[in-house]
Amino acid sequence: MRSQTAPGSLSGSTTMGAQSMQRRTAGSKPPAATATSGSTLVQDAAASKPPSRRQLVAAQTRLLRLSLWVRIASVGALILNAQLQQAFDTSHELLAFALDPNGAHGLSTGHFRWLLAFVRWDTVYFLAAASPTAAEGLHVGGYRWEHMLAFQPGIVALLRILGYVTPSLDGSWSPTSAVLLAATLANVAAVVAPLLLFRLTLRVTEQIELATAAAVLSVFAPSAATTLSAPTPEPFFSAASLAGMLCLEQARLGWTRLLAASVWFGVATAFRANGTLLIGYTAYKLLAQAGTRGFAKAALQLAVSAAVCVSPTVLFQTWAYGRFCLAEGGRPWCSAVPPSVYAFVQAEYWHVGWLRYWEVAQLPNFALAAPVLVAIVATARRYYRTSSRAQLLASLLAAHPPAQRRLGFTLSSVPRAVPYVVHGLVLAVVLLFASHVQIALRLATPGGMPMVWWGLAHAVLYAPPWLRPLVLSYLGIQMCVSCVLYAGFYPPA
């Protein structure tokens, strides 16, 4: 039923956008150049007028309503699918019993057992690390084991804190409260993220049709019914990343906006280690302003911003060094320079490294990630398709002419999108050659890869007619299938 909702909702938004563009251009002079094929946008079409405040409020209201209903449907479908099938893996049930052996919290047995639908794959580790030592001695919480250090502390800390928010407020920790409240906040972040993407897209592109289409499509992200519905890092990372990007998209970047963006990027990094790449957005913005504001000031601002952005990772690594290197006699990674437990654990326990995932057994995961990777490459190609090598190089150095009043997602119409395109390409390279490639499905969120949604929106609005149903069908089918697989504890993780 949700796969039918996606095309229907998008159809209304994008059709109205296309009709409004036609009405605005009907009375104007014919464009100087027209499209020669269905895959080529009319490059010289007149750009749309800035939307009125009333239009913006109405568009955001409709978007929030759609996002909320999709969240409700996703959570309901996940819980229902978990009840209708026997999970392939029982790790979540074993953990629930260890945390709640007597059914005191209703998680292992009782009225809140349905909450285990949210405890799958990495969430098992998150909840285990978040819990303190059980009174009965059945479980020892915290980052007890070295392999758990692959997970950033943001979601673990959130689960630990929320577990103490119990009706009795007697100081005891409840796994039920932790899962219930964290899942609620995760879905709130997932509801807000498309709205943030809409605002970001409107600032970067100044095209309300593109912003609306991108935001609506992002509501049906591949992980919408799985990791965006459960207490995982993805929804919080997505919302925090977008908040930081919005702070940077100002005419002039002062210290206040810079620090606000850096704090949001720091929050994102606390939930996912790849949040450290977000400092690239700040570097690009400061580079663009360095010519008028001075390179010394830009360098100082970049140093401060980078320190704030990477501080969660640095502090976590420092804590791990004291925990495993000083207290327990040292581990192999302790003598490395610099001593990075994250790199060691990823390689030692999770089989992460350059081309280490390129095995015949992993072909299904490459196939699952292929649509996202293809979308990234196609978006980058679309963006730079009409640009010369000199223009491409200049864009990477933050030296490009002002945007031309054209519709679509290209370098000439949206020069401010360069760092977003580069960020997406960097993630694609890392995912394809040096990571678990199926994580692409998790990262393809509104804030994880904004450029993907801009590229898909461009395809839906301006590409050949056959491409639109293909995009919508993939999002709808992937959302439904992933919900069933995730509930049954089946890959992709």
mmCIF file of N, CA, C and O in Angstrom, residues 12-72:
data_model
loop_
_atom_site.group_PDB
_atom_site.id
_atom_site.type_symbol
_atom_site.label_atom_id
_atom_site.label_comp_id
_atom_site.label_asym_id
_atom_site.label_seq_id
_atom_site.Cartn_x
_atom_site.Cartn_y
_atom_site.Cartn_z
ATOM 1 N N GLY A 12 1.229 14.190 -7.776
ATOM 2 C CA GLY A 12 0.514 15.450 -7.588
ATOM 3 C C GLY A 12 1.447 16.616 -7.478
ATOM 4 O O GLY A 12 1.224 17.674 -8.076
ATOM 5 N N SER A 13 2.546 16.446 -6.719
ATOM 6 C CA SER A 13 3.473 17.557 -6.510
ATOM 7 C C SER A 13 4.205 17.914 -7.783
ATOM 8 O O SER A 13 4.311 19.077 -8.160
ATOM 9 N N THR A 14 4.744 16.887 -8.465
ATOM 10 C CA THR A 14 5.556 17.174 -9.636
ATOM 11 C C THR A 14 4.715 17.609 -10.814
ATOM 12 O O THR A 14 5.142 18.418 -11.633
ATOM 13 N N THR A 15 3.494 17.071 -10.935
ATOM 14 C CA THR A 15 2.631 17.492 -12.031
ATOM 15 C C THR A 15 2.246 18.954 -11.893
ATOM 16 O O THR A 15 2.280 19.719 -12.865
ATOM 17 N N MET A 16 1.886 19.364 -10.658
ATOM 18 C CA MET A 16 1.560 20.768 -10.437
ATOM 19 C C MET A 16 2.761 21.649 -10.726
ATOM 20 O O MET A 16 2.628 22.738 -11.287
ATOM 21 N N GLY A 17 3.971 21.156 -10.357
ATOM 22 C CA GLY A 17 5.165 21.940 -10.628
ATOM 23 C C GLY A 17 5.411 22.102 -12.113
ATOM 24 O O GLY A 17 5.736 23.183 -12.600
ATOM 25 N N ALA A 18 5.226 20.998 -12.880
ATOM 26 C CA ALA A 18 5.432 21.075 -14.323
ATOM 27 C C ALA A 18 4.406 21.993 -14.972
ATOM 28 O O ALA A 18 4.726 22.774 -15.872
ATOM 29 N N GLN A 19 3.127 21.896 -14.514
ATOM 30 C CA GLN A 19 2.096 22.758 -15.074
ATOM 31 C C GLN A 19 2.370 24.226 -14.786
ATOM 32 O O GLN A 19 2.163 25.091 -15.644
ATOM 33 N N SER A 20 2.844 24.517 -13.569
ATOM 34 C CA SER A 20 3.133 25.914 -13.234
ATOM 35 C C SER A 20 4.268 26.462 -14.084
ATOM 36 O O SER A 20 4.250 27.620 -14.486
ATOM 37 N N MET A 21 5.266 25.605 -14.382
ATOM 38 C CA MET A 21 6.356 26.051 -15.248
ATOM 39 C C MET A 21 5.852 26.345 -16.648
ATOM 40 O O MET A 21 6.263 27.316 -17.275
ATOM 41 N N GLN A 22 4.940 25.488 -17.136
ATOM 42 C CA GLN A 22 4.396 25.722 -18.458
ATOM 43 C C GLN A 22 3.600 27.019 -18.511
ATOM 44 O O GLN A 22 3.669 27.770 -19.475
ATOM 45 N N ARG A 23 2.802 27.287 -17.473
ATOM 46 C CA ARG A 23 2.007 28.513 -17.445
ATOM 47 C C ARG A 23 2.899 29.751 -17.427
ATOM 48 O O ARG A 23 2.604 30.755 -18.066
ATOM 49 N N ARG A 24 4.004 29.676 -16.682
ATOM 50 C CA ARG A 24 4.857 30.852 -16.575
ATOM 51 C C ARG A 24 5.583 31.139 -17.883
ATOM 52 O O ARG A 24 5.907 32.271 -18.180
ATOM 53 N N THR A 25 5.894 30.088 -18.632
ATOM 54 C CA THR A 25 6.657 30.292 -19.855
ATOM 55 C C THR A 25 5.778 30.435 -21.083
ATOM 56 O O THR A 25 6.260 30.746 -22.166
ATOM 57 N N ALA A 26 4.450 30.183 -20.928
ATOM 58 C CA ALA A 26 3.569 30.209 -22.097
ATOM 59 C C ALA A 26 3.500 31.596 -22.706
ATOM 60 O O ALA A 26 3.463 31.757 -23.936
ATOM 61 N N GLY A 27 3.460 32.634 -21.873
ATOM 62 C CA GLY A 27 3.321 33.979 -22.389
ATOM 63 C C GLY A 27 4.630 34.671 -22.653
ATOM 64 O O GLY A 27 4.646 35.819 -23.091
ATOM 65 N N SER A 28 5.736 34.026 -22.393
ATOM 66 C CA SER A 28 7.038 34.650 -22.602
ATOM 67 C C SER A 28 7.561 34.316 -23.991
ATOM 68 O O SER A 28 6.998 33.525 -24.733
ATOM 69 N N LYS A 29 8.695 34.903 -24.333
ATOM 70 C CA LYS A 29 9.287 34.649 -25.634
ATOM 71 C C LYS A 29 9.795 33.223 -25.687
ATOM 72 O O LYS A 29 10.206 32.658 -24.692
ATOM 73 N N PRO A 30 9.808 32.624 -26.879
ATOM 74 C CA PRO A 30 10.328 31.261 -27.008
ATOM 75 C C PRO A 30 11.779 31.213 -26.567
ATOM 76 O O PRO A 30 12.535 32.167 -26.786
ATOM 77 N N PRO A 31 12.204 30.105 -25.959
ATOM 78 C CA PRO A 31 13.598 29.997 -25.522
ATOM 79 C C PRO A 31 14.546 29.995 -26.707
ATOM 80 O O PRO A 31 14.197 29.572 -27.817
ATOM 81 N N ALA A 32 15.748 30.464 -26.452
ATOM 82 C CA ALA A 32 16.737 30.549 -27.527
ATOM 83 C C ALA A 32 17.187 29.182 -27.989
ATOM 84 O O ALA A 32 17.563 28.986 -29.129
ATOM 85 N N ALA A 33 17.199 28.214 -27.067
ATOM 86 C CA ALA A 33 17.616 26.866 -27.435
ATOM 87 C C ALA A 33 16.625 25.900 -26.845
ATOM 88 O O ALA A 33 16.212 26.049 -25.717
ATOM 89 N N THR A 34 16.251 24.906 -27.590
ATOM 90 C CA THR A 34 15.297 23.915 -27.105
ATOM 91 C C THR A 34 15.976 22.582 -26.967
ATOM 92 O O THR A 34 17.053 22.335 -27.506
ATOM 93 N N ALA A 35 15.299 21.671 -26.236
ATOM 94 C CA ALA A 35 15.856 20.341 -26.029
ATOM 95 C C ALA A 35 15.836 19.555 -27.330
ATOM 96 O O ALA A 35 14.887 19.599 -28.092
ATOM 97 N N THR A 36 16.881 18.815 -27.591
ATOM 98 C CA THR A 36 16.960 18.003 -28.798
ATOM 99 C C THR A 36 16.535 16.575 -28.551
ATOM 100 O O THR A 36 16.392 15.804 -29.491
ATOM 101 N N SER A 37 16.358 16.175 -27.312
ATOM 102 C CA SER A 37 15.902 14.828 -26.984
ATOM 103 C C SER A 37 15.190 14.878 -25.663
ATOM 104 O O SER A 37 15.252 15.853 -24.934
ATOM 105 N N GLY A 38 14.500 13.737 -25.322
ATOM 106 C CA GLY A 38 13.752 13.700 -24.062
ATOM 107 C C GLY A 38 14.638 13.767 -22.856
ATOM 108 O O GLY A 38 14.182 14.087 -21.767
ATOM 109 N N SER A 39 15.939 13.455 -22.980
ATOM 110 C CA SER A 39 16.835 13.450 -21.834
ATOM 111 C C SER A 39 17.545 14.771 -21.630
ATOM 112 O O SER A 39 18.355 14.912 -20.728
ATOM 113 N N THR A 40 17.273 15.769 -22.480
ATOM 114 C CA THR A 40 17.949 17.062 -22.384
ATOM 115 C C THR A 40 16.982 18.134 -21.926
ATOM 116 O O THR A 40 15.934 18.317 -22.507
ATOM 117 N N LEU A 41 17.354 18.841 -20.879
ATOM 118 C CA LEU A 41 16.510 19.914 -20.346
ATOM 119 C C LEU A 41 16.595 21.139 -21.235
ATOM 120 O O LEU A 41 17.608 21.422 -21.851
ATOM 121 N N VAL A 42 15.507 21.882 -21.333
ATOM 122 C CA VAL A 42 15.521 23.152 -22.064
ATOM 123 C C VAL A 42 16.397 24.111 -21.269
ATOM 124 O O VAL A 42 15.976 24.650 -20.247
ATOM 125 N N GLN A 43 17.616 24.310 -21.728
ATOM 126 C CA GLN A 43 18.611 25.027 -20.937
ATOM 127 C C GLN A 43 18.296 26.504 -20.762
ATOM 128 O O GLN A 43 18.697 27.111 -19.777
ATOM 129 N N ASP A 44 17.626 27.113 -21.711
ATOM 130 C CA ASP A 44 17.377 28.545 -21.641
ATOM 131 C C ASP A 44 15.957 28.879 -21.207
ATOM 132 O O ASP A 44 15.466 29.986 -21.468
ATOM 133 N N ALA A 45 15.279 27.942 -20.530
ATOM 134 C CA ALA A 45 13.932 28.234 -20.036
ATOM 135 C C ALA A 45 14.009 29.297 -18.957
ATOM 136 O O ALA A 45 14.946 29.360 -18.185
ATOM 137 N N ALA A 46 13.020 30.141 -18.919
ATOM 138 C CA ALA A 46 13.029 31.208 -17.921
ATOM 139 C C ALA A 46 12.890 30.631 -16.528
ATOM 140 O O ALA A 46 12.081 29.756 -16.277
ATOM 141 N N ALA A 47 13.705 31.100 -15.607
ATOM 142 C CA ALA A 47 13.650 30.611 -14.233
ATOM 143 C C ALA A 47 12.383 31.113 -13.561
ATOM 144 O O ALA A 47 11.871 32.180 -13.868
ATOM 145 N N SER A 48 11.876 30.312 -12.630
ATOM 146 C CA SER A 48 10.628 30.655 -11.952
ATOM 147 C C SER A 48 10.825 31.818 -10.989
ATOM 148 O O SER A 48 11.916 32.071 -10.498
ATOM 149 N N LYS A 49 9.727 32.527 -10.725
ATOM 150 C CA LYS A 49 9.759 33.615 -9.769
ATOM 151 C C LYS A 49 9.944 33.046 -8.368
ATOM 152 O O LYS A 49 9.534 31.930 -8.082
ATOM 153 N N PRO A 50 10.530 33.821 -7.462
ATOM 154 C CA PRO A 50 10.644 33.350 -6.079
ATOM 155 C C PRO A 50 9.259 33.068 -5.513
ATOM 156 O O PRO A 50 8.323 33.842 -5.697
ATOM 157 N N PRO A 51 9.092 31.935 -4.834
ATOM 158 C CA PRO A 51 7.774 31.600 -4.290
ATOM 159 C C PRO A 51 7.376 32.569 -3.188
ATOM 160 O O PRO A 51 8.218 33.105 -2.461
ATOM 161 N N SER A 52 6.091 32.802 -3.082
ATOM 162 C CA SER A 52 5.593 33.674 -2.022
ATOM 163 C C SER A 52 5.627 32.946 -0.683
ATOM 164 O O SER A 52 5.759 31.721 -0.628
ATOM 165 N N ARG A 53 5.489 33.723 0.371
ATOM 166 C CA ARG A 53 5.480 33.132 1.714
ATOM 167 C C ARG A 53 4.325 32.144 1.867
ATOM 168 O O ARG A 53 4.466 31.089 2.479
ATOM 169 N N ARG A 54 3.194 32.496 1.275
ATOM 170 C CA ARG A 54 2.033 31.606 1.363
ATOM 171 C C ARG A 54 2.301 30.287 0.659
ATOM 172 O O ARG A 54 1.924 29.219 1.156
ATOM 173 N N GLN A 55 2.938 30.337 -0.494
ATOM 174 C CA GLN A 55 3.282 29.126 -1.223
ATOM 175 C C GLN A 55 4.240 28.251 -0.416
ATOM 176 O O GLN A 55 4.092 27.029 -0.373
ATOM 177 N N LEU A 56 5.222 28.881 0.217
ATOM 178 C CA LEU A 56 6.194 28.127 1.000
ATOM 179 C C LEU A 56 5.530 27.442 2.197
ATOM 180 O O LEU A 56 5.808 26.274 2.487
ATOM 181 N N VAL A 57 4.681 28.165 2.888
ATOM 182 C CA VAL A 57 3.987 27.582 4.040
ATOM 183 C C VAL A 57 3.120 26.409 3.607
ATOM 184 O O VAL A 57 3.107 25.347 4.244
ATOM 185 N N ALA A 58 2.397 26.579 2.508
ATOM 186 C CA ALA A 58 1.521 25.509 2.024
ATOM 187 C C ALA A 58 2.333 24.288 1.598
ATOM 188 O O ALA A 58 1.963 23.144 1.913
ATOM 189 N N ALA A 59 3.440 24.514 0.900
ATOM 190 C CA ALA A 59 4.270 23.397 0.446
ATOM 191 C C ALA A 59 4.867 22.642 1.627
ATOM 192 O O ALA A 59 4.880 21.405 1.647
ATOM 193 N N GLN A 60 5.346 23.370 2.632
ATOM 194 C CA GLN A 60 5.945 22.721 3.788
ATOM 195 C C GLN A 60 4.899 21.995 4.639
ATOM 196 O O GLN A 60 5.177 20.940 5.209
ATOM 197 N N THR A 61 3.700 22.543 4.702
ATOM 198 C CA THR A 61 2.627 21.877 5.444
ATOM 199 C C THR A 61 2.271 20.550 4.798
ATOM 200 O O THR A 61 2.121 19.525 5.485
ATOM 201 N N ARG A 62 2.120 20.562 3.475
ATOM 202 C CA ARG A 62 1.810 19.318 2.767
ATOM 203 C C ARG A 62 2.941 18.303 2.920
ATOM 204 O O ARG A 62 2.700 17.108 3.093
ATOM 205 N N LEU A 63 4.165 18.791 2.877
ATOM 206 C CA LEU A 63 5.314 17.898 3.001
ATOM 207 C C LEU A 63 5.367 17.262 4.389
ATOM 208 O O LEU A 63 5.616 16.043 4.520
ATOM 209 N N LEU A 64 5.148 18.061 5.428
ATOM 210 C CA LEU A 64 5.151 17.518 6.787
ATOM 211 C C LEU A 64 4.028 16.498 6.980
ATOM 212 O O LEU A 64 4.217 15.467 7.634
ATOM 213 N N ARG A 65 2.871 16.787 6.404
ATOM 214 C CA ARG A 65 1.750 15.854 6.524
ATOM 215 C C ARG A 65 2.085 14.527 5.847
ATOM 216 O O ARG A 65 1.840 13.451 6.404
ATOM 217 N N LEU A 66 2.648 14.605 4.649
ATOM 218 C CA LEU A 66 3.035 13.387 3.940
ATOM 219 C C LEU A 66 4.092 12.610 4.721
ATOM 220 O O LEU A 66 4.000 11.380 4.881
ATOM 221 N N SER A 67 5.094 13.314 5.211
ATOM 222 C CA SER A 67 6.172 12.671 5.956
ATOM 223 C C SER A 67 5.652 11.990 7.214
ATOM 224 O O SER A 67 6.073 10.875 7.556
ATOM 225 N N LEU A 68 4.721 12.634 7.896
ATOM 226 C CA LEU A 68 4.156 12.058 9.112
ATOM 227 C C LEU A 68 3.378 10.785 8.816
ATOM 228 O O LEU A 68 3.526 9.775 9.514
ATOM 229 N N TRP A 69 2.562 10.811 7.765
ATOM 230 C CA TRP A 69 1.774 9.627 7.424
ATOM 231 C C TRP A 69 2.667 8.469 6.974
ATOM 232 O O TRP A 69 2.390 7.300 7.293
ATOM 233 N N VAL A 70 3.725 8.775 6.267
ATOM 234 C CA VAL A 70 4.654 7.721 5.856
ATOM 235 C C VAL A 70 5.371 7.134 7.070
ATOM 236 O O VAL A 70 5.598 5.916 7.152
ATOM 237 N N ARG A 71 5.697 7.982 8.037
ATOM 238 C CA ARG A 71 6.313 7.475 9.271
ATOM 239 C C ARG A 71 5.352 6.528 10.003
ATOM 240 O O ARG A 71 5.750 5.455 10.464
ATOM 241 N N ILE A 72 4.110 6.922 10.130
ATOM 242 C CA ILE A 72 3.127 6.085 10.819
ATOM 243 C C ILE A 72 2.959 4.750 10.096
ATOM 244 O O ILE A 72 2.941 3.676 10.715
#
